[in-house]
Coordinates of C-alpha atoms in Angstrom, one line a residue:
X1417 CA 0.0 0.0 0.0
X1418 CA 3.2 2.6 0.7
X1419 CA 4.7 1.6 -2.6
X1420 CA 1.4 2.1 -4.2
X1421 CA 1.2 5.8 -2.7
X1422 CA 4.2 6.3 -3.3
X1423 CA 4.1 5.6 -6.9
X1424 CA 0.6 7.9 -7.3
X1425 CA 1.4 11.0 -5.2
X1426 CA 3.4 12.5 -8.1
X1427 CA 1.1 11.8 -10.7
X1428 CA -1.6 13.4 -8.8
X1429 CA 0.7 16.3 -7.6
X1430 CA 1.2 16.8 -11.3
X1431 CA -2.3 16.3 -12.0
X1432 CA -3.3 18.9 -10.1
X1433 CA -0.3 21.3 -11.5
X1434 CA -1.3 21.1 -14.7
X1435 CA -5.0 21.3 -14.2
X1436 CA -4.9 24.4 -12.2
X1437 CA -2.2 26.1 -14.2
X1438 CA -4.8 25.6 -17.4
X1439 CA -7.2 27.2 -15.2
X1440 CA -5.5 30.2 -14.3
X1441 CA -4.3 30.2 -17.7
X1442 CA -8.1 30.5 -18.5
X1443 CA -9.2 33.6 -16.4
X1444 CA -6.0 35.4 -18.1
X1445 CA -7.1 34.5 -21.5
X1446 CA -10.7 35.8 -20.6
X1447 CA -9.4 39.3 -19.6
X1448 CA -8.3 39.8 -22.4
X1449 CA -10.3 38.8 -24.9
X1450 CA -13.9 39.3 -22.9
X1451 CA -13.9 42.9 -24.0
X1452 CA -14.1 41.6 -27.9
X1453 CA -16.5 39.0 -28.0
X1454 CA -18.1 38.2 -31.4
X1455 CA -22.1 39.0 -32.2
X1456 CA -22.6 34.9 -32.2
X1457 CA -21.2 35.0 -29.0
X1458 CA -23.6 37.9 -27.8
X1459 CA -26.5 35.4 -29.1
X1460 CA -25.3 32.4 -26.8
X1461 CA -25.3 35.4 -23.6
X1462 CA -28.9 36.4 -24.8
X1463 CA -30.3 33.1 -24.9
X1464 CA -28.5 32.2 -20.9
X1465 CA -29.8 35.9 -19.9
X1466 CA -33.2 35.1 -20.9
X1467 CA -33.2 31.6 -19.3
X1468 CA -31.9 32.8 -16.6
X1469 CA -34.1 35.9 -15.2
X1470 CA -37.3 35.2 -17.5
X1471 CA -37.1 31.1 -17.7
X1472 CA -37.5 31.7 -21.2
X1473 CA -35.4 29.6 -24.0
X1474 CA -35.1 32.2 -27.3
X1475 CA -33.2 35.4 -27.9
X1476 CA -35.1 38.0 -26.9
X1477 CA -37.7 38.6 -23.8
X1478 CA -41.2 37.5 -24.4
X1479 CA -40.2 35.7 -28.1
X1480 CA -39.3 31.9 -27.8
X1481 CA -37.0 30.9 -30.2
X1482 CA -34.5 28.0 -30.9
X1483 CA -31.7 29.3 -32.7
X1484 CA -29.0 28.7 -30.1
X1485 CA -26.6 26.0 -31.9
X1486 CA -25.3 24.7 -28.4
X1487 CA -28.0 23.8 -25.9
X1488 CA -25.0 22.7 -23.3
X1489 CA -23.1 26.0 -23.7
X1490 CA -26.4 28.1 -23.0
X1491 CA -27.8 25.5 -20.6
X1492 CA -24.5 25.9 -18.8
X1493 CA -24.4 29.6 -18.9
X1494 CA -27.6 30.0 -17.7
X1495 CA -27.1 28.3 -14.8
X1496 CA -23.6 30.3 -14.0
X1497 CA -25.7 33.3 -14.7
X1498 CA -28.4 32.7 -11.7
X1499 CA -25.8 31.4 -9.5
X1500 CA -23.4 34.3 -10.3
X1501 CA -26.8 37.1 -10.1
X1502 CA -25.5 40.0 -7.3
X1503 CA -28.5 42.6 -6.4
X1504 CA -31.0 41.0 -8.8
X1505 CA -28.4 41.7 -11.9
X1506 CA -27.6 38.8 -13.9
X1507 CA -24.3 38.7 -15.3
X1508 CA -23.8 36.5 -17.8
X1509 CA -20.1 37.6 -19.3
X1510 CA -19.0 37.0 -15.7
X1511 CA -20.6 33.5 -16.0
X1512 CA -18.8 33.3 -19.1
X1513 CA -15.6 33.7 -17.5
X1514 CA -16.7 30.3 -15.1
X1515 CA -17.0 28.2 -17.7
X1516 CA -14.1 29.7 -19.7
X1517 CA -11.8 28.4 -16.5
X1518 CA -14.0 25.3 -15.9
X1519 CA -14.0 24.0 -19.3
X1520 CA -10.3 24.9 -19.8
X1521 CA -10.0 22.6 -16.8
X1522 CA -11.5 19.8 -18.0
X1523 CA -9.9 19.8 -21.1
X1524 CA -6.7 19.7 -19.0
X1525 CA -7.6 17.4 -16.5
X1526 CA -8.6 14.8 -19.3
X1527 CA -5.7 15.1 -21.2
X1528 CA -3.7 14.0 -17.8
X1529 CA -5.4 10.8 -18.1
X1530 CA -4.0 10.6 -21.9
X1531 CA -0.8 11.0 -20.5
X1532 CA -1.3 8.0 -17.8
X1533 CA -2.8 5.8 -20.1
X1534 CA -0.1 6.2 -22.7
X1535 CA 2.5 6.9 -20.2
X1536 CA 3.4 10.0 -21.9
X1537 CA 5.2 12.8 -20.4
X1538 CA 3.7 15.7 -18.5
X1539 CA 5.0 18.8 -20.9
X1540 CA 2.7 16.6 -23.7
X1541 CA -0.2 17.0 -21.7
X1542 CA 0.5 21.0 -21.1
X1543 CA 1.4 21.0 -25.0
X1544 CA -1.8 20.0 -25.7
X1545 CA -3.6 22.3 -23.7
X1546 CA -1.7 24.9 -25.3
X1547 CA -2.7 23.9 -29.0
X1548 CA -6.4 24.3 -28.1
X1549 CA -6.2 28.2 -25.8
X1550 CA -3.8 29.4 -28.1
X1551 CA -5.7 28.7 -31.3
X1552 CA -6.4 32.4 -32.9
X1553 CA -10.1 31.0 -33.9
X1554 CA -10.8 30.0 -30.3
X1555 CA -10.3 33.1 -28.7
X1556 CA -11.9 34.9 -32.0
X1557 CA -14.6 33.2 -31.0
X1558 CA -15.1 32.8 -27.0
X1559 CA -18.6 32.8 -25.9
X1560 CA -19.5 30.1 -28.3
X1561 CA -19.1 26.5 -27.4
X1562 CA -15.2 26.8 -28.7
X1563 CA -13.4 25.7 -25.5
X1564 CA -16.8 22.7 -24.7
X1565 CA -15.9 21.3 -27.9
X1566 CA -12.1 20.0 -27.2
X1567 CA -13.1 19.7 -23.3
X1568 CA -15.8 16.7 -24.6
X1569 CA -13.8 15.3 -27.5
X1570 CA -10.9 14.8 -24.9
X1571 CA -13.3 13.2 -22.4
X1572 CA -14.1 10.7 -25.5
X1573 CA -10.6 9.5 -26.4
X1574 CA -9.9 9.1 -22.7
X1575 CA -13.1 6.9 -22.2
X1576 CA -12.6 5.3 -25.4
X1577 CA -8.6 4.8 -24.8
X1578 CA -9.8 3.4 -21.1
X1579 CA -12.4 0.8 -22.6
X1580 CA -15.0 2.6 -20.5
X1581 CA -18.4 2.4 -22.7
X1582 CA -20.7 4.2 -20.2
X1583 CA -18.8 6.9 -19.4
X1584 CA -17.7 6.8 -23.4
X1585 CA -21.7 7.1 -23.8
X1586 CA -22.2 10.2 -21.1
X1587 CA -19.5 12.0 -23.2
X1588 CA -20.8 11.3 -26.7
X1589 CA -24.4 12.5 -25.0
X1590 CA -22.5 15.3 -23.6
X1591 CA -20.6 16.0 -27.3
X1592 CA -23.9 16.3 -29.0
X1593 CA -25.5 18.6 -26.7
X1594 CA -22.5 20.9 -27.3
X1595 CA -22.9 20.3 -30.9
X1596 CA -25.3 17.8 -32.7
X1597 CA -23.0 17.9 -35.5
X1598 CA -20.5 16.4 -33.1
X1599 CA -22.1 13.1 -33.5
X1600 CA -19.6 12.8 -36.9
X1601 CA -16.9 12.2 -34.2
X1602 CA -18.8 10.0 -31.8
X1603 CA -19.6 7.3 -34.7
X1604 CA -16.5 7.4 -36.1
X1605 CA -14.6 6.9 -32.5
X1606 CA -17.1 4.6 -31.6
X1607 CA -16.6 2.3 -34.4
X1608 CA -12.4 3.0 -34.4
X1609 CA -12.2 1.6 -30.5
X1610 CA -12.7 -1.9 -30.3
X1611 CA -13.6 -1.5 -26.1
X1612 CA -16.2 0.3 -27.1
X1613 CA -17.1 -1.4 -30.6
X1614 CA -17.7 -4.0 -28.7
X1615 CA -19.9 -3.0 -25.8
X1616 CA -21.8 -0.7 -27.6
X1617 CA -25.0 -1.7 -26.6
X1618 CA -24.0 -0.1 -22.9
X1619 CA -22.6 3.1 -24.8
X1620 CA -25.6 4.2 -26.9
X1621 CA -28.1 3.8 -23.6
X1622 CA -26.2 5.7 -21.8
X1623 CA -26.1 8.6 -24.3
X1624 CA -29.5 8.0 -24.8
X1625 CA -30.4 8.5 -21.3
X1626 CA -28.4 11.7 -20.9
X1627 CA -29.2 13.5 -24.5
X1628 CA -32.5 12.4 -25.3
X1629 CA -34.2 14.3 -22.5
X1630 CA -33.1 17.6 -24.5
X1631 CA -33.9 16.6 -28.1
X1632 CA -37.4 15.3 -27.6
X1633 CA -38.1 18.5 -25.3
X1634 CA -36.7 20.3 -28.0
X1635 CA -38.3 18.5 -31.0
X1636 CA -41.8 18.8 -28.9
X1637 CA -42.0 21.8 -27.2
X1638 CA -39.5 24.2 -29.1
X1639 CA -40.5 22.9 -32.8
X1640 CA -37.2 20.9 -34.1
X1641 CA -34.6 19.0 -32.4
X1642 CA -32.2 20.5 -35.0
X1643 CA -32.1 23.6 -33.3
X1644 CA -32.7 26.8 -36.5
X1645 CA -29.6 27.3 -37.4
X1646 CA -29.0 24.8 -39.7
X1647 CA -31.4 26.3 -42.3
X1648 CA -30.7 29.8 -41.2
X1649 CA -26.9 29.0 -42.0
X1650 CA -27.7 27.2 -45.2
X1651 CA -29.6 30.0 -46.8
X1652 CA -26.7 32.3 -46.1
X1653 CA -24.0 30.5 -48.3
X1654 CA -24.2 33.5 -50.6
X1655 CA -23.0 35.8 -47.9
X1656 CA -19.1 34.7 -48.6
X1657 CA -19.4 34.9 -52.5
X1658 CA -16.9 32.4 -53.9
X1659 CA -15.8 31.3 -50.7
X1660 CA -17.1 28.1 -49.4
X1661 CA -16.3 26.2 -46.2
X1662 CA -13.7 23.9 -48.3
X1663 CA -12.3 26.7 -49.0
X1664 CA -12.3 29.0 -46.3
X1665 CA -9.2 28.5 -44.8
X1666 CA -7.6 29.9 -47.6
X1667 CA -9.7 32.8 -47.6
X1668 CA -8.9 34.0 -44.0
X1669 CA -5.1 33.1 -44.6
X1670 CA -5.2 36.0 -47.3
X1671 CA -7.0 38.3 -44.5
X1672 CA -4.6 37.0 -41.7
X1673 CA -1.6 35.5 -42.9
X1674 CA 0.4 34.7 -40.1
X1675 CA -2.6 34.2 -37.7
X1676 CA -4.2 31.4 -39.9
X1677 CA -1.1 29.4 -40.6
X1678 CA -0.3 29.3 -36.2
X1679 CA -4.1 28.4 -36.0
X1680 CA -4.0 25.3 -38.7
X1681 CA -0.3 24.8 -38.5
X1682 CA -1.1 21.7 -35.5
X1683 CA -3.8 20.4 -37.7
X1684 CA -1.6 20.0 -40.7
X1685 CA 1.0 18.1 -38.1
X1686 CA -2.0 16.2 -37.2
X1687 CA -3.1 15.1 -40.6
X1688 CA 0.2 14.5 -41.6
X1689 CA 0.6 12.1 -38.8
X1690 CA -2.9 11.0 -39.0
X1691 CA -2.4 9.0 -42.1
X1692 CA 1.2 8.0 -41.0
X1693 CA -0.4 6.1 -38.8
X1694 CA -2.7 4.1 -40.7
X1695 CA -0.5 3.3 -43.5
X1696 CA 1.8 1.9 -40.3
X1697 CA -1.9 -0.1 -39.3
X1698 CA -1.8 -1.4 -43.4
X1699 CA 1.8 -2.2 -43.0
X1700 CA 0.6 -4.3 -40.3
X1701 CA 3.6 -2.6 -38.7
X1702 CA 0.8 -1.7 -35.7
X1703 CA 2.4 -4.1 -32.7
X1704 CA 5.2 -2.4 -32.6
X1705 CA 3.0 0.5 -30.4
X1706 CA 0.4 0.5 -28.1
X1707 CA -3.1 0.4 -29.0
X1708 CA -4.4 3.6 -30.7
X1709 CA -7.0 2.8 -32.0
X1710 CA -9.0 5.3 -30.0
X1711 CA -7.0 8.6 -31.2
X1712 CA -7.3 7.1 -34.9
X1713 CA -11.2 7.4 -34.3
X1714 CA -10.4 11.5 -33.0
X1715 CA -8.3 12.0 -36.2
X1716 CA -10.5 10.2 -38.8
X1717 CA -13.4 12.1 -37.1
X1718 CA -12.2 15.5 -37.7
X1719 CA -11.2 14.6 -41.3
X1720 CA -15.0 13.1 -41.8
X1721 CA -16.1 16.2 -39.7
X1722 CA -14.7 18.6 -42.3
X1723 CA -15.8 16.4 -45.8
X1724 CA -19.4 16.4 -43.9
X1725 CA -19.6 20.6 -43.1
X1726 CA -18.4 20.9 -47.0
X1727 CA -21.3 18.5 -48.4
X1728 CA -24.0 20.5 -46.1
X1729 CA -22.5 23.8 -48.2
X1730 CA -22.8 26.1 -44.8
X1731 CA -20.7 29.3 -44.7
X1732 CA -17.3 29.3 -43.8
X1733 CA -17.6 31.0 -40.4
X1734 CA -14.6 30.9 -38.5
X1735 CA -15.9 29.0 -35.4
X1736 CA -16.5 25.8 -37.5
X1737 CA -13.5 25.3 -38.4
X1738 CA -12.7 24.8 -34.1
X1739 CA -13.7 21.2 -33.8
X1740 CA -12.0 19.6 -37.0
X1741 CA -8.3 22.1 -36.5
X1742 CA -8.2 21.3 -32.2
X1743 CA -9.2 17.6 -32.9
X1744 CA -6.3 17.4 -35.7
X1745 CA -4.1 19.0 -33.3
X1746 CA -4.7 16.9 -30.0
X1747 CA -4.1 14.0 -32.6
X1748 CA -0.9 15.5 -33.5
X1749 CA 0.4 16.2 -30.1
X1750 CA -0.7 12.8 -28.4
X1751 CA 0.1 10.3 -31.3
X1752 CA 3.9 12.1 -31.5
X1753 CA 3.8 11.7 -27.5
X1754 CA 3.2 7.7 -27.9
X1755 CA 6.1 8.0 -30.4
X1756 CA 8.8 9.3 -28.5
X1757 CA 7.9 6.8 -25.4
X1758 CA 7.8 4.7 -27.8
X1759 CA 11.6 5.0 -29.7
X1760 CA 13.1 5.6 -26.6
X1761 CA 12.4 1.9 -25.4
X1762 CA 12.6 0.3 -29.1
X1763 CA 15.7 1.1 -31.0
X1764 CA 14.0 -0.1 -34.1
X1765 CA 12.4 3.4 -33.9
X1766 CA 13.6 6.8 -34.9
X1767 CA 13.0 9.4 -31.9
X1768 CA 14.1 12.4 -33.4
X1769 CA 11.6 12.4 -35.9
X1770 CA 8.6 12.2 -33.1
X1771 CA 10.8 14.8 -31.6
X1772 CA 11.2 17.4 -34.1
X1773 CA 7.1 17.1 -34.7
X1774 CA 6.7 18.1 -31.2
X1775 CA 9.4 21.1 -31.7
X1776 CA 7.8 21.9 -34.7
X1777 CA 3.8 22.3 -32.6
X1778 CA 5.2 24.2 -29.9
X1779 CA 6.9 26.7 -32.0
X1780 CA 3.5 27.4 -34.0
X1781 CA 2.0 27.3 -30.7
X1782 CA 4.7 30.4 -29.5
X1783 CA 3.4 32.0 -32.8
X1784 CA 0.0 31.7 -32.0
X1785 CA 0.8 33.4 -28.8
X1786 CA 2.8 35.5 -30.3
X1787 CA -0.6 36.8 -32.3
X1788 CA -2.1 36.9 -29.2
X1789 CA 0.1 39.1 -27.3
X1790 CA 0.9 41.7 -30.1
X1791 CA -2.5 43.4 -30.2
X1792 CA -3.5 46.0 -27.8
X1793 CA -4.7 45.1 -24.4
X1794 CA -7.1 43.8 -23.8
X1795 CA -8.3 43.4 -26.7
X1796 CA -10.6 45.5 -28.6
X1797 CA -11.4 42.8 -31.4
X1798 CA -10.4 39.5 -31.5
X1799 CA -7.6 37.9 -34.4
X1800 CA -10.4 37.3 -36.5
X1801 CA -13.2 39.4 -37.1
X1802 CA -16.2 39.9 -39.7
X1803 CA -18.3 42.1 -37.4
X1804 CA -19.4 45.9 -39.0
X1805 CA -19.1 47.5 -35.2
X1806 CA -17.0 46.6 -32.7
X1807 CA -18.1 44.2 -29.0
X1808 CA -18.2 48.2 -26.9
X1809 CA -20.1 50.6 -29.9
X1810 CA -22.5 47.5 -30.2
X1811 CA -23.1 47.6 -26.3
X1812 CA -23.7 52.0 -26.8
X1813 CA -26.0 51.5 -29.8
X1814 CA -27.6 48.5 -27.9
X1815 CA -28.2 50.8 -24.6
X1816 CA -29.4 53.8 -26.5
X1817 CA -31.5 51.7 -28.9
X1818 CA -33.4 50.1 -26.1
X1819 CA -33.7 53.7 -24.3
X1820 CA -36.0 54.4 -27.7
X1821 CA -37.7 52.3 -28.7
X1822 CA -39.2 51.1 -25.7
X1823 CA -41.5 48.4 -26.3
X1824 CA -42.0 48.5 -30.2
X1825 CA -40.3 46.2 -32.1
X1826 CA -37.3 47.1 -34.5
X1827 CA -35.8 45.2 -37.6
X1828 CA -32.3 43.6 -36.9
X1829 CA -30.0 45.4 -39.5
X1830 CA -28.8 41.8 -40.1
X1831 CA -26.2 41.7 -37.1
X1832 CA -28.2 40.9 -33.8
X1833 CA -26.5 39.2 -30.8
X1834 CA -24.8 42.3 -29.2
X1835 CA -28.0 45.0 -30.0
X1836 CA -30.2 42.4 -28.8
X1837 CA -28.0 42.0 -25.0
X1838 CA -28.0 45.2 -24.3
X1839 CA -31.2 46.5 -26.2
X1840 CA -33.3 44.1 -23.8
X1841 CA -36.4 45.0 -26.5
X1842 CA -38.0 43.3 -29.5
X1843 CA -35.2 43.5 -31.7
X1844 CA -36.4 40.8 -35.0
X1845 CA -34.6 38.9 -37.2
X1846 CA -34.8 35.2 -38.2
X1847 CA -32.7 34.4 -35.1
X1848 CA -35.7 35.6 -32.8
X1849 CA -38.6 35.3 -34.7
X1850 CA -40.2 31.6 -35.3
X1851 CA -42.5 33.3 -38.0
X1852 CA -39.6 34.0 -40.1
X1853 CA -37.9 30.4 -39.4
X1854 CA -41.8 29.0 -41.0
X1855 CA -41.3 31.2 -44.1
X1856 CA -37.5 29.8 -44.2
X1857 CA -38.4 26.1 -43.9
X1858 CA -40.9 26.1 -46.5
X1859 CA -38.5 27.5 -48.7
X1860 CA -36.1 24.1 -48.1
X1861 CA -38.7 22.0 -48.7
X1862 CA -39.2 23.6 -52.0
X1863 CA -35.6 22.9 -53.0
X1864 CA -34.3 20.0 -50.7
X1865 CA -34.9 16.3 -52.3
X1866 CA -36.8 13.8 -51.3
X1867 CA -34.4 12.5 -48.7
X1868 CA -33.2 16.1 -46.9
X1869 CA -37.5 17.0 -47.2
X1870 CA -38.8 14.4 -45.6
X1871 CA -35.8 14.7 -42.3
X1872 CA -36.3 18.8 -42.6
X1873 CA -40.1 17.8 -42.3
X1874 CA -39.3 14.9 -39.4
X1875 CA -38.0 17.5 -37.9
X1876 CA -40.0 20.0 -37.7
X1877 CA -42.9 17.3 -37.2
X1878 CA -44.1 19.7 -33.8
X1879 CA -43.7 23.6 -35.2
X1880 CA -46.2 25.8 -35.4
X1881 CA -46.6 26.2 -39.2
X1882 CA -49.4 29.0 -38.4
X1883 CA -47.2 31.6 -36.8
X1884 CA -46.8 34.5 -38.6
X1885 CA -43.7 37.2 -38.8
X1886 CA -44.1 39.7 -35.6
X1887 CA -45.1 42.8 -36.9
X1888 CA -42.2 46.0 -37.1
X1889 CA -42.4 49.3 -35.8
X1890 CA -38.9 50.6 -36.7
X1891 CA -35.9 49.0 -38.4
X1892 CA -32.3 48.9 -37.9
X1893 CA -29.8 50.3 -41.1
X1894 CA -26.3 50.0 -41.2
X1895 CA -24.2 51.5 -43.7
X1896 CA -20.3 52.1 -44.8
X1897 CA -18.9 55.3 -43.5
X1898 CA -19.3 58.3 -41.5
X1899 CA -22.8 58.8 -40.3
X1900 CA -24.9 62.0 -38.6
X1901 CA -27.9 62.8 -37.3
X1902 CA -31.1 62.5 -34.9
X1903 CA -31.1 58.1 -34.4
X1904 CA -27.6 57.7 -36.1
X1905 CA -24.6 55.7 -33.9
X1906 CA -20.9 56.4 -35.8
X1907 CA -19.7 52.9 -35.1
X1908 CA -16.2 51.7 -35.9
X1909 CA -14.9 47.6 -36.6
X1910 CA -11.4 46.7 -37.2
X1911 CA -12.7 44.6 -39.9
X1912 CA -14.3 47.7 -42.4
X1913 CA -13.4 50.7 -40.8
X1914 CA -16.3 53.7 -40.1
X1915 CA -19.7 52.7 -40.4
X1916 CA -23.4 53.9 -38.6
X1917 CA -26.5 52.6 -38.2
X1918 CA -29.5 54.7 -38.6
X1919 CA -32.7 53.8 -36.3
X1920 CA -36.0 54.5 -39.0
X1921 CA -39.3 54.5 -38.7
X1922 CA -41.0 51.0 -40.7
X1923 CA -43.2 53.2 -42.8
X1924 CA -39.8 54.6 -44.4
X1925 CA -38.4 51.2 -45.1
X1926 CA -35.8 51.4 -47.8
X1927 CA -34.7 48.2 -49.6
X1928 CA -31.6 46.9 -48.1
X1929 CA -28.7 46.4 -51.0
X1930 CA -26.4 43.8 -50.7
X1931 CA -23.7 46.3 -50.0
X1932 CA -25.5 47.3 -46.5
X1933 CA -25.7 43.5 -45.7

């Protein structure tokens, strides 16, 4: 019993040295960046504000809605937000800050049990925490379910590595609540891990019992288990011109040289590695390392990940590219981890070259912080921004807009997380109005086949096909460059310069040109 204490003392001290340093990691990240968060980011906080002091899921007060992506994240948040309430004021960006740390900390605390399962080092484990809170598109895009998505796919490799199919099935119920779309990973991980291959019958309960609770609520009582965005998203694949989400990447890289390649730089590793290791599985050259069978299932998932977000033909917005680059990346840095152990007890095996891949990730992980540090702090927009105003002349416009319009309604200029946090009034859009998702979904069905209309129609088997649009007393215009006058904001975005918005009566509606868009 001594030797057995003595042997697990310094794997928990170290446990507990790398899970709290990735926590106060965390809260340092978060003052920096909460200052810039993203409009999507805004529409997560809306959602946990309203379910938090009204009991009400949708974006704005008195307007149910489902067009929240992550149910977890805002399920999560909403919680933090009544817990964290002081005086009757709910602050959600200080909730936000909770789960920032919390999340961070499971991510790190999962990746110590990589390390003891594989027997890896401890500066892997911090190397792979790094990869994911260094990432320029995961701090471009805190407030969305950016740092839940690594902390869950961790928690699925571990479970899978361990050959534990109930917890594998909590996790994969946990994954999908983060993101539906997250399921790509689950089957393909499930299927890769023989532990879990074979008990899968205890697996799929056991996400069953913890995720179908939310869907069927949501299917039922909100309208679709597919939350909205999926058809808002899909009729916006015009919004990018040319640029699609195979080829996004390359579009940001000529915004953001620098930034792009330290954000996808691990992921290439990854891939790189990735299929390394399967032509070693063909070679039938496997024996030779430990069973990883497991991190093959995270890798092929992220690779299946992206072929699946290309065939659905959704917009290349930054935050989806989170799940398939940090997946790639913990690949990378846990499969060249199993390496080195690995050459340094088999001289058959070269250990430099698992080496010199590890190098090669830290150093683009110092250049991602490196992108990080550079910019003014904290920061006043993140690395990677589309946004026309910035997080603090959306919160000014937001105040003074609610301060007006009371409670009339107003047209969202197209932009509506941040207005709609700080506006606390009707502010309409097809994020917060179901009438507008009806018109939307009958357009699908008019173009999907017979396959995509009869699961568009599936799910939507519950909503309300009556409802009609809310009616609008004002709208919302935003234009390029300098602005004046009574109900005009001069708002400024890193991303295209001067631009104002221009609060109008409805009666005076102008048509909106695809420059204002």
């Amino acid at each position: 019993m001594e030797r057995r204490e003595r042997t697990t003392d310094p794997a928990r001290r170290a446990t507990a040295l790398v899970v709290a340093g990735a926590a106060l990691l965390a809260a340092g990240v978060f003052v920096v960046v909460k200052d810039s968060l993203i409009d999507d980011a805004y529409i997560t906080l809306s959602y946990a504000k309203n379910l938090a002091v009204h009991g009400e899921w949708g974006l704005v007060p008195g307007m149910r809605a489902n067009s929240a992506t992550s149910p977890l994240n805002v399920l999560l948040l909403g919680a933090l937000t009544l817990m964290t309430r002081v005086s009757g004021s709910a602050h959600p960006v200080v909730a936000l800050g909770v789960l920032t740390v919390v999340a961070t900390a499971v991510l790190a605390w999962g990746w110590t049990r990589l390390t003891r399962a594989y027997r890896l080092p401890w500066p892997v484990a911090v190397l792979g925490v790094l990869v994911v809170l260094s990432n320029p598109f995961v701090l471009s895009a805190i407030g969305l379910e950016v740092l839940l998505i690594p902390a869950v796919l961790v928690l699925l490799t571990v479970f899978a590595v361990e050959g534990r199919p109930v917890a594998f099935g909590v996790a994969a119920a946990l994954a999908v609540l983060t993101r539906l779309d997250l399921v790509v990973f689950v089957l393909v991980m499930a299927l890769c891990a023989g532990p879990i291959r074979r008990r899968i019958g205890r697996a799929v309960l056991a996400g069953v019992v913890v995720a179908a609770p939310w869907y069927v609520f949501s299917w039922v009582v909100l309208g679709s288990a597919v939350p909205d965005t999926l058809v808002i998203k899909q009729d916006q694949d015009g919004l990018f011109g040319r640029w699609t989400y195979a080829t996004g990447p390359v579009m940001y890289y000529l915004g953001q040289k620098f930034a792009v390649v330290m954000a996808f730089a691990p992921a290439l590793v990854g891939l790189v590695a990735w299929f390394g290791l399967v032509g070693l599985r063909l070679a039938r050259r496997w024996t030779r390392f430990p069973d990883l069978s497991a991190l093959v299932g995270l890798g092929g998932g992220a690779i299946a990940y992206y072929l699946v977000y290309t065939a659905l033909g959704v917009g290349p917005y930054h935050w989806y590219y989170v799940a398939p680059a940090t997946a790639l990346g913990t690949f990378a840095v846990a499969a060249l981890g199993v390496w080195l152990v690995k050459a340094g007890q088999d001289a058959r095996l070269v250990e430099r070259t698992p080496l010199a891949a590890l190098g090669a990730v830290a150093v683009f992980v110092a250049g991602a912080v490196a992108v990080a540090v550079t910019r003014d702090m904290p920061w006043r927009s993140p690395v990677i921004f589309g946004n026309w105003a910035s997080a603090s002349d959306y919160a000014h416009v937001g105040r003074e807009l609610g301060e007006r319009v009371g409670e009339d309604t107003v047209l969202s200029p197209g932009e509506i997380g941040t207005l709609a946090y700080y506006c606390e009034c009707r502010i309409i859009d097809v994020f917060s109005d179901r009438g507008r998702v009806a018109e939307l979904v009958e357009d699908r069905l008019a173009e999907a086949g017979p396959v995509s209309s009869a699961l568009l129609r599936l799910n939507y088997l519950f909503f309300d096909e009556d409802i009609e649009r809310a009616p609008i007393d004002h709208r919302l215009r935003y234009e390029r460059g300098p602005g004046s006058g009574e109900n005009t904001w001069q708002v400024f975005s890193d991303a295209l310069g001067v631009g104002h918005f221009t609060l109008l009566p409805e009666e005076e509606r102008e048509p909106v040109t695809t420059a204002q868009r």
